[in-house]
PDB file of C-alpha atoms and ligand atoms in Angstrom:
ATOM      1  CA  MET R   1      37.584  -1.183  24.001  1.00  0.00           C
ATOM      2  CA  LEU R   2      36.874   2.354  23.684  1.00  0.00           C
ATOM      3  CA  ASP R   3      35.973   4.663  26.559  1.00  0.00           C
ATOM      4  CA  ALA R   4      32.554   6.179  27.086  1.00  0.00           C
ATOM      5  CA  ALA R   5      33.375   9.560  25.732  1.00  0.00           C
ATOM      6  CA  THR R   6      34.834   8.089  22.572  1.00  0.00           C
ATOM      7  CA  LEU R   7      31.719   6.096  22.245  1.00  0.00           C
ATOM      8  CA  ASP R   8      29.738   9.361  22.762  1.00  0.00           C
ATOM      9  CA  THR R   9      31.677  11.213  20.033  1.00  0.00           C
ATOM     10  CA  ILE R  10      31.109   8.398  17.643  1.00  0.00           C
ATOM     11  CA  ALA R  11      27.321   8.183  18.285  1.00  0.00           C
ATOM     12  CA  THR R  12      27.375  12.264  17.805  1.00  0.00           C
ATOM     13  CA  GLN R  13      28.932  11.538  14.440  1.00  0.00           C
ATOM     14  CA  VAL R  14      26.677   8.797  13.316  1.00  0.00           C
ATOM     15  CA  ALA R  15      23.593  10.773  14.373  1.00  0.00           C
ATOM     16  CA  GLU R  16      24.463  13.899  12.565  1.00  0.00           C
ATOM     17  CA  ALA R  17      25.366  11.869   9.287  1.00  0.00           C
ATOM     18  CA  GLN R  18      21.989  10.278   9.606  1.00  0.00           C
ATOM     19  CA  ALA R  19      20.002  13.630  10.458  1.00  0.00           C
ATOM     20  CA  ALA R  20      21.363  15.781   7.946  1.00  0.00           C
ATOM     21  CA  PRO R  21      22.472  12.733   5.487  1.00  0.00           C
ATOM     22  CA  HIS R  22      26.194  12.773   4.486  1.00  0.00           C
ATOM     23  CA  THR R  23      28.772  10.441   4.199  1.00  0.00           C
ATOM     24  CA  MET R  24      31.611   9.829   6.739  1.00  0.00           C
ATOM     25  CA  PRO R  25      34.744   7.661   6.381  1.00  0.00           C
ATOM     26  CA  LYS R  26      34.617   4.032   7.739  1.00  0.00           C
ATOM     27  CA  LEU R  27      34.469   4.776  11.752  1.00  0.00           C
ATOM     28  CA  THR R  28      37.390   2.209  12.070  1.00  0.00           C
ATOM     29  CA  ASP R  29      39.574   4.622   9.923  1.00  0.00           C
ATOM     30  CA  ASP R  30      39.323   7.259  12.665  1.00  0.00           C
ATOM     31  CA  PHE R  31      38.741   4.902  15.712  1.00  0.00           C
ATOM     32  CA  PRO R  32      40.492   1.851  15.219  1.00  0.00           C
ATOM     33  CA  GLY R  33      39.606   0.625  18.605  1.00  0.00           C
ATOM     34  CA  LEU R  34      36.026   0.213  17.458  1.00  0.00           C
ATOM     35  CA  ASP R  35      34.911  -3.358  17.656  1.00  0.00           C
ATOM     36  CA  VAL R  36      31.578  -5.201  17.282  1.00  0.00           C
ATOM     37  CA  GLU R  37      30.466  -4.545  20.847  1.00  0.00           C
ATOM     38  CA  GLY R  38      31.712  -1.020  20.480  1.00  0.00           C
ATOM     39  CA  GLY R  39      29.411  -0.713  17.606  1.00  0.00           C
ATOM     40  CA  TYR R  40      26.521  -2.001  19.584  1.00  0.00           C
ATOM     41  CA  ASP R  41      27.349   0.395  22.465  1.00  0.00           C
ATOM     42  CA  VAL R  42      27.107   3.287  19.771  1.00  0.00           C
ATOM     43  CA  GLN R  43      23.739   1.759  18.826  1.00  0.00           C
ATOM     44  CA  ASP R  44      22.613   2.111  22.505  1.00  0.00           C
ATOM     45  CA  ARG R  45      23.565   5.753  22.466  1.00  0.00           C
ATOM     46  CA  LEU R  46      21.647   6.437  19.216  1.00  0.00           C
ATOM     47  CA  LEU R  47      18.638   4.594  20.833  1.00  0.00           C
ATOM     48  CA  ALA R  48      18.849   6.851  24.190  1.00  0.00           C
ATOM     49  CA  ARG R  49      19.059   9.856  21.974  1.00  0.00           C
ATOM     50  CA  TRP R  50      16.241   9.008  19.781  1.00  0.00           C
ATOM     51  CA  SER R  51      14.052   8.092  22.711  1.00  0.00           C
ATOM     52  CA  ALA R  52      14.793  11.203  24.455  1.00  0.00           C
ATOM     53  CA  ASP R  53      13.546  13.062  21.340  1.00  0.00           C
ATOM     54  CA  GLY R  54      10.323  11.244  21.649  1.00  0.00           C
ATOM     55  CA  ARG R  55      10.976   8.765  18.887  1.00  0.00           C
ATOM     56  CA  GLU R  56       9.505   5.065  19.427  1.00  0.00           C
ATOM     57  CA  LEU R  57      11.495   1.881  19.079  1.00  0.00           C
ATOM     58  CA  ILE R  58       9.174  -0.632  17.422  1.00  0.00           C
ATOM     59  CA  GLY R  59      11.541  -3.541  16.647  1.00  0.00           C
ATOM     60  CA  TYR R  60      14.729  -4.957  15.365  1.00  0.00           C
ATOM     61  CA  LYS R  61      16.413  -5.642  12.236  1.00  0.00           C
ATOM     62  CA  ALA R  62      18.898  -8.388  11.372  1.00  0.00           C
ATOM     63  CA  GLY R  63      21.256  -7.992   8.528  1.00  0.00           C
ATOM     64  CA  LEU R  64      23.996  -9.660   6.524  1.00  0.00           C
ATOM     65  CA  THR R  65      21.908 -12.792   7.095  1.00  0.00           C
ATOM     66  CA  SER R  66      22.228 -14.311   3.411  1.00  0.00           C
ATOM     67  CA  LYS R  67      25.076 -15.202   1.468  1.00  0.00           C
ATOM     68  CA  ALA R  68      24.345 -12.807  -1.000  1.00  0.00           C
ATOM     69  CA  LYS R  69      24.408  -9.808   1.324  1.00  0.00           C
ATOM     70  CA  MET R  70      27.514 -11.149   3.094  1.00  0.00           C
ATOM     71  CA  GLU R  71      29.396 -11.358  -0.193  1.00  0.00           C
ATOM     72  CA  GLN R  72      28.149  -7.944  -1.519  1.00  0.00           C
ATOM     73  CA  MET R  73      29.218  -6.150   1.670  1.00  0.00           C
ATOM     74  CA  GLY R  74      32.388  -8.335   2.606  1.00  0.00           C
ATOM     75  CA  VAL R  75      31.414  -9.384   5.947  1.00  0.00           C
ATOM     76  CA  THR R  76      31.082 -12.856   7.291  1.00  0.00           C
ATOM     77  CA  GLU R  77      28.644 -12.448  10.338  1.00  0.00           C
ATOM     78  CA  PRO R  78      25.082 -10.821  10.808  1.00  0.00           C
ATOM     79  CA  SER R  79      24.312  -7.613  12.217  1.00  0.00           C
ATOM     80  CA  PHE R  80      21.700  -6.389  14.434  1.00  0.00           C
ATOM     81  CA  GLY R  81      20.050  -3.020  14.621  1.00  0.00           C
ATOM     82  CA  ILE R  82      17.043  -1.122  15.831  1.00  0.00           C
ATOM     83  CA  LEU R  83      13.743   0.090  14.014  1.00  0.00           C
ATOM     84  CA  MET R  84      12.062   3.207  15.069  1.00  0.00           C
ATOM     85  CA  ARG R  85       8.357   4.186  14.196  1.00  0.00           C
ATOM     86  CA  ASP R  86       9.601   6.823  12.016  1.00  0.00           C
ATOM     87  CA  PHE R  87      11.251   4.529   9.757  1.00  0.00           C
ATOM     88  CA  VAL R  88       7.992   3.272   8.297  1.00  0.00           C
ATOM     89  CA  ASP R  89       6.784   4.041   4.914  1.00  0.00           C
ATOM     90  CA  CYS R  90       3.260   2.895   3.552  1.00  0.00           C
ATOM     91  CA  GLU R  91       2.822   0.268   0.923  1.00  0.00           C
ATOM     92  CA  GLY R  92       2.450   1.907  -2.464  1.00  0.00           C
ATOM     93  CA  SER R  93       3.834   5.098  -1.208  1.00  0.00           C
ATOM     94  CA  VAL R  94       6.313   7.581  -3.244  1.00  0.00           C
ATOM     95  CA  ILE R  95       9.515   7.679  -1.167  1.00  0.00           C
ATOM     96  CA  PRO R  96      11.716  10.770  -1.556  1.00  0.00           C
ATOM     97  CA  THR R  97      15.391  10.095  -2.080  1.00  0.00           C
ATOM     98  CA  GLY R  98      16.320  13.758  -1.376  1.00  0.00           C
ATOM     99  CA  GLY R  99      17.015  12.695   2.345  1.00  0.00           C
ATOM    100  CA  MET R 100      19.165   9.643   1.447  1.00  0.00           C
ATOM    101  CA  ILE R 101      22.588   9.404   0.313  1.00  0.00           C
ATOM    102  CA  HIS R 102      22.705   6.400  -1.971  1.00  0.00           C
ATOM    103  CA  PRO R 103      19.518   4.304  -1.096  1.00  0.00           C
ATOM    104  CA  ARG R 104      19.418   0.439  -1.911  1.00  0.00           C
ATOM    105  CA  VAL R 105      16.436  -1.720  -1.605  1.00  0.00           C
ATOM    106  CA  GLU R 106      16.049  -5.431  -0.512  1.00  0.00           C
ATOM    107  CA  ALA R 107      13.247  -7.937  -0.075  1.00  0.00           C
ATOM    108  CA  GLU R 108      12.916  -9.560   3.359  1.00  0.00           C
ATOM    109  CA  ILE R 109      10.378 -11.463   5.366  1.00  0.00           C
ATOM    110  CA  ALA R 110       9.209  -9.650   8.385  1.00  0.00           C
ATOM    111  CA  PHE R 111       7.871 -11.217  11.794  1.00  0.00           C
ATOM    112  CA  LEU R 112       5.384  -9.633  13.868  1.00  0.00           C
ATOM    113  CA  MET R 113       5.731 -10.856  17.372  1.00  0.00           C
ATOM    114  CA  LYS R 114       2.820 -11.659  19.704  1.00  0.00           C
ATOM    115  CA  ASP R 115       5.003 -12.868  22.804  1.00  0.00           C
ATOM    116  CA  GLU R 116       8.028 -11.741  24.288  1.00  0.00           C
ATOM    117  CA  LEU R 117      11.065 -13.936  23.495  1.00  0.00           C
ATOM    118  CA  ALA R 118      14.000 -13.961  25.974  1.00  0.00           C
ATOM    119  CA  GLY R 119      17.080 -16.003  26.792  1.00  0.00           C
ATOM    120  CA  PRO R 120      20.292 -17.278  25.236  1.00  0.00           C
ATOM    121  CA  ASP R 121      18.896 -20.028  23.115  1.00  0.00           C
ATOM    122  CA  VAL R 122      15.246 -19.895  22.119  1.00  0.00           C
ATOM    123  CA  THR R 123      14.263 -22.407  19.443  1.00  0.00           C
ATOM    124  CA  ILE R 124      12.704 -22.059  16.078  1.00  0.00           C
ATOM    125  CA  GLU R 125       9.506 -23.614  17.425  1.00  0.00           C
ATOM    126  CA  GLU R 126       9.334 -21.232  20.316  1.00  0.00           C
ATOM    127  CA  ILE R 127       9.908 -18.458  17.732  1.00  0.00           C
ATOM    128  CA  LEU R 128       7.068 -19.553  15.336  1.00  0.00           C
ATOM    129  CA  ASP R 129       4.761 -19.972  18.669  1.00  0.00           C
ATOM    130  CA  ALA R 130       5.482 -16.414  19.497  1.00  0.00           C
ATOM    131  CA  THR R 131       4.889 -15.065  16.111  1.00  0.00           C
ATOM    132  CA  GLU R 132       1.612 -13.415  15.238  1.00  0.00           C
ATOM    133  CA  PHE R 133       2.271 -13.414  11.440  1.00  0.00           C
ATOM    134  CA  VAL R 134       4.916 -13.045   8.925  1.00  0.00           C
ATOM    135  CA  GLN R 135       4.605 -10.469   6.109  1.00  0.00           C
ATOM    136  CA  PRO R 136       6.569  -9.168   3.007  1.00  0.00           C
ATOM    137  CA  ALA R 137       8.727  -6.204   3.767  1.00  0.00           C
ATOM    138  CA  ILE R 138      10.917  -3.874   1.673  1.00  0.00           C
ATOM    139  CA  GLU R 139      13.977  -2.281   3.469  1.00  0.00           C
ATOM    140  CA  ILE R 140      15.501   0.805   2.016  1.00  0.00           C
ATOM    141  CA  LEU R 141      19.035   0.989   3.074  1.00  0.00           C
ATOM    142  CA  ASP R 142      21.307   3.994   3.168  1.00  0.00           C
ATOM    143  CA  SER R 143      24.619   3.574   4.378  1.00  0.00           C
ATOM    144  CA  ARG R 144      26.359   6.622   5.722  1.00  0.00           C
ATOM    145  CA  PHE R 145      29.707   5.439   4.601  1.00  0.00           C
ATOM    146  CA  GLU R 146      31.346   6.535   1.358  1.00  0.00           C
ATOM    147  CA  LYS R 147      30.649   4.293  -1.601  1.00  0.00           C
ATOM    148  CA  PHE R 148      28.512   2.017   0.697  1.00  0.00           C
ATOM    149  CA  LYS R 149      31.837   0.642   2.022  1.00  0.00           C
ATOM    150  CA  PHE R 150      32.467  -0.581   5.539  1.00  0.00           C
ATOM    151  CA  ASP R 151      33.375  -3.312   8.049  1.00  0.00           C
ATOM    152  CA  LEU R 152      31.116  -4.989  10.658  1.00  0.00           C
ATOM    153  CA  ALA R 153      31.947  -2.652  13.572  1.00  0.00           C
ATOM    154  CA  SER R 154      31.404   0.442  11.482  1.00  0.00           C
ATOM    155  CA  VAL R 155      28.040  -0.787   9.943  1.00  0.00           C
ATOM    156  CA  ILE R 156      26.718  -1.759  13.418  1.00  0.00           C
ATOM    157  CA  ALA R 157      27.523   1.765  14.697  1.00  0.00           C
ATOM    158  CA  ASP R 158      25.513   3.109  11.726  1.00  0.00           C
ATOM    159  CA  ASN R 159      22.603   0.962  12.882  1.00  0.00           C
ATOM    160  CA  GLY R 160      22.950  -1.532  10.062  1.00  0.00           C
ATOM    161  CA  SER R 161      22.396   1.155   7.394  1.00  0.00           C
ATOM    162  CA  ALA R 162      18.794   1.359   8.343  1.00  0.00           C
ATOM    163  CA  ALA R 163      16.824   4.117   6.786  1.00  0.00           C
ATOM    164  CA  ARG R 164      13.197   3.246   5.730  1.00  0.00           C
ATOM    165  CA  PHE R 165      11.098   0.120   5.451  1.00  0.00           C
ATOM    166  CA  VAL R 166       7.712  -0.747   4.033  1.00  0.00           C
ATOM    167  CA  LEU R 167       5.325  -3.747   5.103  1.00  0.00           C
ATOM    168  CA  GLY R 168       2.754  -4.955   2.733  1.00  0.00           C
ATOM    169  CA  GLY R 169       1.546  -8.012   0.952  1.00  0.00           C
ATOM    170  CA  ARG R 170      -0.567 -10.684   2.810  1.00  0.00           C
ATOM    171  CA  PRO R 171       0.359 -11.586   6.394  1.00  0.00           C
ATOM    172  CA  ARG R 172       0.268 -15.221   6.867  1.00  0.00           C
ATOM    173  CA  ARG R 173       0.467 -17.383  10.066  1.00  0.00           C
ATOM    174  CA  PRO R 174       4.094 -18.824  10.131  1.00  0.00           C
ATOM    175  CA  ARG R 175       3.059 -22.429  10.307  1.00  0.00           C
ATOM    176  CA  ASP R 176       0.914 -22.239   7.154  1.00  0.00           C
ATOM    177  CA  LEU R 177       3.888 -21.570   4.893  1.00  0.00           C
ATOM    178  CA  ASP R 178       7.271 -23.373   4.522  1.00  0.00           C
ATOM    179  CA  LEU R 179       9.450 -20.536   5.280  1.00  0.00           C
ATOM    180  CA  ARG R 180      12.614 -22.208   4.086  1.00  0.00           C
ATOM    181  CA  THR R 181      11.317 -22.248   0.401  1.00  0.00           C
ATOM    182  CA  ILE R 182       9.407 -18.954  -0.254  1.00  0.00           C
ATOM    183  CA  GLY R 183      10.393 -17.636  -3.558  1.00  0.00           C
ATOM    184  CA  LEU R 184      11.234 -13.728  -3.750  1.00  0.00           C
ATOM    185  CA  VAL R 185      11.322 -11.655  -6.943  1.00  0.00           C
ATOM    186  CA  LEU R 186      12.629  -8.093  -6.794  1.00  0.00           C
ATOM    187  CA  GLU R 187      11.843  -5.949  -9.854  1.00  0.00           C
ATOM    188  CA  ARG R 188      12.993  -2.354 -10.542  1.00  0.00           C
ATOM    189  CA  ASN R 189      11.112  -0.620 -13.335  1.00  0.00           C
ATOM    190  CA  GLY R 190       9.571  -3.674 -14.542  1.00  0.00           C
ATOM    191  CA  GLU R 191      12.740  -5.901 -14.712  1.00  0.00           C
ATOM    192  CA  ILE R 192      13.898  -8.570 -12.414  1.00  0.00           C
ATOM    193  CA  ALA R 193      16.723  -7.122 -10.475  1.00  0.00           C
ATOM    194  CA  ALA R 194      17.092  -9.918  -7.859  1.00  0.00           C
ATOM    195  CA  LEU R 195      15.628 -13.509  -7.117  1.00  0.00           C
ATOM    196  CA  ALA R 196      16.082 -15.610  -3.938  1.00  0.00           C
ATOM    197  CA  SER R 197      14.449 -18.162  -1.933  1.00  0.00           C
ATOM    198  CA  SER R 198      13.587 -17.346   1.769  1.00  0.00           C
ATOM    199  CA  GLY R 199      16.052 -20.306   2.788  1.00  0.00           C
ATOM    200  CA  ALA R 200      18.724 -18.128   1.659  1.00  0.00           C
ATOM    201  CA  VAL R 201      18.292 -16.270   4.906  1.00  0.00           C
ATOM    202  CA  LEU R 202      20.315 -18.891   7.304  1.00  0.00           C
ATOM    203  CA  GLY R 203      18.373 -21.691   6.013  1.00  0.00           C
ATOM    204  CA  HIS R 204      15.280 -20.333   7.546  1.00  0.00           C
ATOM    205  CA  PRO R 205      14.445 -16.597   8.316  1.00  0.00           C
ATOM    206  CA  ALA R 206      13.488 -17.519  12.055  1.00  0.00           C
ATOM    207  CA  GLU R 207      17.160 -18.452  12.491  1.00  0.00           C
ATOM    208  CA  ALA R 208      17.859 -14.794  12.220  1.00  0.00           C
ATOM    209  CA  ILE R 209      15.441 -14.181  15.061  1.00  0.00           C
ATOM    210  CA  ARG R 210      17.097 -17.065  17.084  1.00  0.00           C
ATOM    211  CA  MET R 211      20.430 -15.315  16.762  1.00  0.00           C
ATOM    212  CA  MET R 212      18.865 -11.865  17.435  1.00  0.00           C
ATOM    213  CA  VAL R 213      17.320 -13.052  20.761  1.00  0.00           C
ATOM    214  CA  SER R 214      20.501 -14.467  21.969  1.00  0.00           C
ATOM    215  CA  TRP R 215      22.295 -11.213  21.018  1.00  0.00           C
ATOM    216  CA  LEU R 216      19.572  -9.208  22.948  1.00  0.00           C
ATOM    217  CA  HIS R 217      20.207 -11.615  25.877  1.00  0.00           C
ATOM    218  CA  SER R 218      23.825 -10.818  25.817  1.00  0.00           C
ATOM    219  CA  ARG R 219      23.039  -7.101  26.027  1.00  0.00           C
ATOM    220  CA  GLY R 220      20.655  -7.662  28.968  1.00  0.00           C
ATOM    221  CA  ARG R 221      17.492  -7.243  26.659  1.00  0.00           C
ATOM    222  CA  THR R 222      14.686  -9.240  25.326  1.00  0.00           C
ATOM    223  CA  LEU R 223      12.578  -9.101  22.246  1.00  0.00           C
ATOM    224  CA  PRO R 224       9.140  -7.509  23.408  1.00  0.00           C
ATOM    225  CA  ALA R 225       5.675  -8.729  22.333  1.00  0.00           C
ATOM    226  CA  GLY R 226       4.569  -6.505  19.467  1.00  0.00           C
ATOM    227  CA  SER R 227       7.947  -6.181  17.920  1.00  0.00           C
ATOM    228  CA  VAL R 228       8.459  -5.855  14.136  1.00  0.00           C
ATOM    229  CA  VAL R 229      11.652  -7.899  13.044  1.00  0.00           C
ATOM    230  CA  LEU R 230      13.017  -7.675   9.758  1.00  0.00           C
ATOM    231  CA  THR R 231      15.150 -10.872   9.177  1.00  0.00           C
ATOM    232  CA  GLY R 232      17.527  -9.662   6.499  1.00  0.00           C
ATOM    233  CA  GLY R 233      17.742  -9.412   2.673  1.00  0.00           C
ATOM    234  CA  ALA R 234      17.600 -12.727   0.956  1.00  0.00           C
ATOM    235  CA  THR R 235      19.035 -10.927  -2.138  1.00  0.00           C
ATOM    236  CA  GLU R 236      21.692  -8.413  -2.625  1.00  0.00           C
ATOM    237  CA  ALA R 237      20.625  -4.846  -2.147  1.00  0.00           C
ATOM    238  CA  ILE R 238      19.675  -3.052  -5.460  1.00  0.00           C
ATOM    239  CA  PRO R 239      20.456   0.757  -5.732  1.00  0.00           C
ATOM    240  CA  VAL R 240      17.522   3.004  -6.446  1.00  0.00           C
ATOM    241  CA  GLU R 241      17.130   6.506  -7.674  1.00  0.00           C
ATOM    242  CA  ALA R 242      14.376   9.116  -8.125  1.00  0.00           C
ATOM    243  CA  GLY R 243      11.884   7.934 -10.722  1.00  0.00           C
ATOM    244  CA  ASP R 244      12.404   4.178 -10.046  1.00  0.00           C
ATOM    245  CA  ALA R 245       9.427   1.778  -9.349  1.00  0.00           C
ATOM    246  CA  VAL R 246      10.098  -1.188  -7.077  1.00  0.00           C
ATOM    247  CA  PHE R 247       8.115  -4.144  -6.825  1.00  0.00           C
ATOM    248  CA  ALA R 248       8.635  -7.178  -4.620  1.00  0.00           C
ATOM    249  CA  ARG R 249       6.720 -10.505  -5.265  1.00  0.00           C
ATOM    250  CA  PHE R 250       6.552 -12.997  -2.407  1.00  0.00           C
ATOM    251  CA  GLN R 251       5.395 -16.562  -3.190  1.00  0.00           C
ATOM    252  CA  ASP R 252       2.058 -17.172  -1.354  1.00  0.00           C
ATOM    253  CA  MET R 253       2.656 -13.800   0.551  1.00  0.00           C
ATOM    254  CA  GLY R 254       1.437 -11.297  -1.895  1.00  0.00           C
ATOM    255  CA  GLU R 255       3.462  -8.256  -3.140  1.00  0.00           C
ATOM    256  CA  ILE R 256       4.776  -4.793  -2.128  1.00  0.00           C
ATOM    257  CA  SER R 257       5.344  -1.741  -4.423  1.00  0.00           C
ATOM    258  CA  VAL R 258       7.187   1.431  -3.802  1.00  0.00           C
ATOM    259  CA  ARG R 259       8.358   4.377  -5.917  1.00  0.00           C
ATOM    260  CA  PHE R 260      10.934   6.688  -5.548  1.00  0.00           C
ATOM    261  CA  ALA R 261      10.926  10.469  -6.308  1.00  0.00           C
TER     262      ALA R 261
HETATM  263  C1  OOG K   1      23.942  -3.624   6.119  1.00  0.00           C
HETATM  264  C2  OOG K   1      22.496  -3.860   6.449  1.00  0.00           C
HETATM  265  C3  OOG K   1      22.114  -5.228   6.112  1.00  0.00           C
HETATM  266  C4  OOG K   1      20.315  -6.723   5.298  1.00  0.00           C
HETATM  267  O1  OOG K   1      19.195  -6.970   5.203  1.00  0.00           O
HETATM  268  O2  OOG K   1      21.355  -7.601   5.065  1.00  0.00           O
HETATM  269  C5  OOG K   1      20.834  -5.402   5.916  1.00  0.00           C
HETATM  270  C6  OOG K   1      24.308  -3.075   4.691  1.00  0.00           C
HETATM  271  O3  OOG K   1      24.114  -3.909   3.804  1.00  0.00           O
HETATM  272  O4  OOG K   1      24.218  -1.883   4.322  1.00  0.00           O
HETATM  273  O5  OOG K   1      19.903  -4.641   6.276  1.00  0.00           O
HETATM  274 MG1   MG K   2      18.003  -5.389   5.581  1.00  0.00          MG
END
């Protein structure tokens, strides 16, 4: 357990590494007492700072929810993080890489919530009832750690490498699809870079929300109505650089494109 002053110091380091993007060593190198709960305490401090700056929380992200992602990043449990309104880019937009260190893209299914979810163990049925629609998303990650290498506590403190995200495609009612078997194809510059099925995310992407709501509950919070939720990359994350065009096709849910400059 780290004391409040140390958690404040870590939050300042992370906030600075994100605001004027630069790498830092894995936080557990300098702060070996940092654990997963401490990582979330750092996130709380980031949220408090950003809210004080007038930035708005619009939802939450689950990460490291598929085997491909866990293997790529060398961890065995999901992570959760916060999504601010200013992380959003428009479908079809050109995203500058200048403000990022080593961006990577991943295809995810987003949920838009119409009702609040709360408590230690909501069911998948309750989650589907509380969902307005599901929609394709591309998340653009940018770890602030050298060589994109970290452990779970460090990446949680870095808000799950969150940088930008794009929603697009065709919003669908969650019960009109079989969310265990949606095919996802991620292309970079016209070539397939990764393939997955939505079931790669914990068997059903709503399972990521089930875990998220119980995590929120453990921290005295709920998932508010109106939240955007990213359920985690079904494929591994693919590096991008200026000039790249990325296209994600989602079976029965349409497609999203973005370019990087
Ligand atoms: C951590 C963030 C993971 C996902 O969808 O798995 C994430 C990382 O891999 O940098 O957003
Ligand atoms: Mg992600």
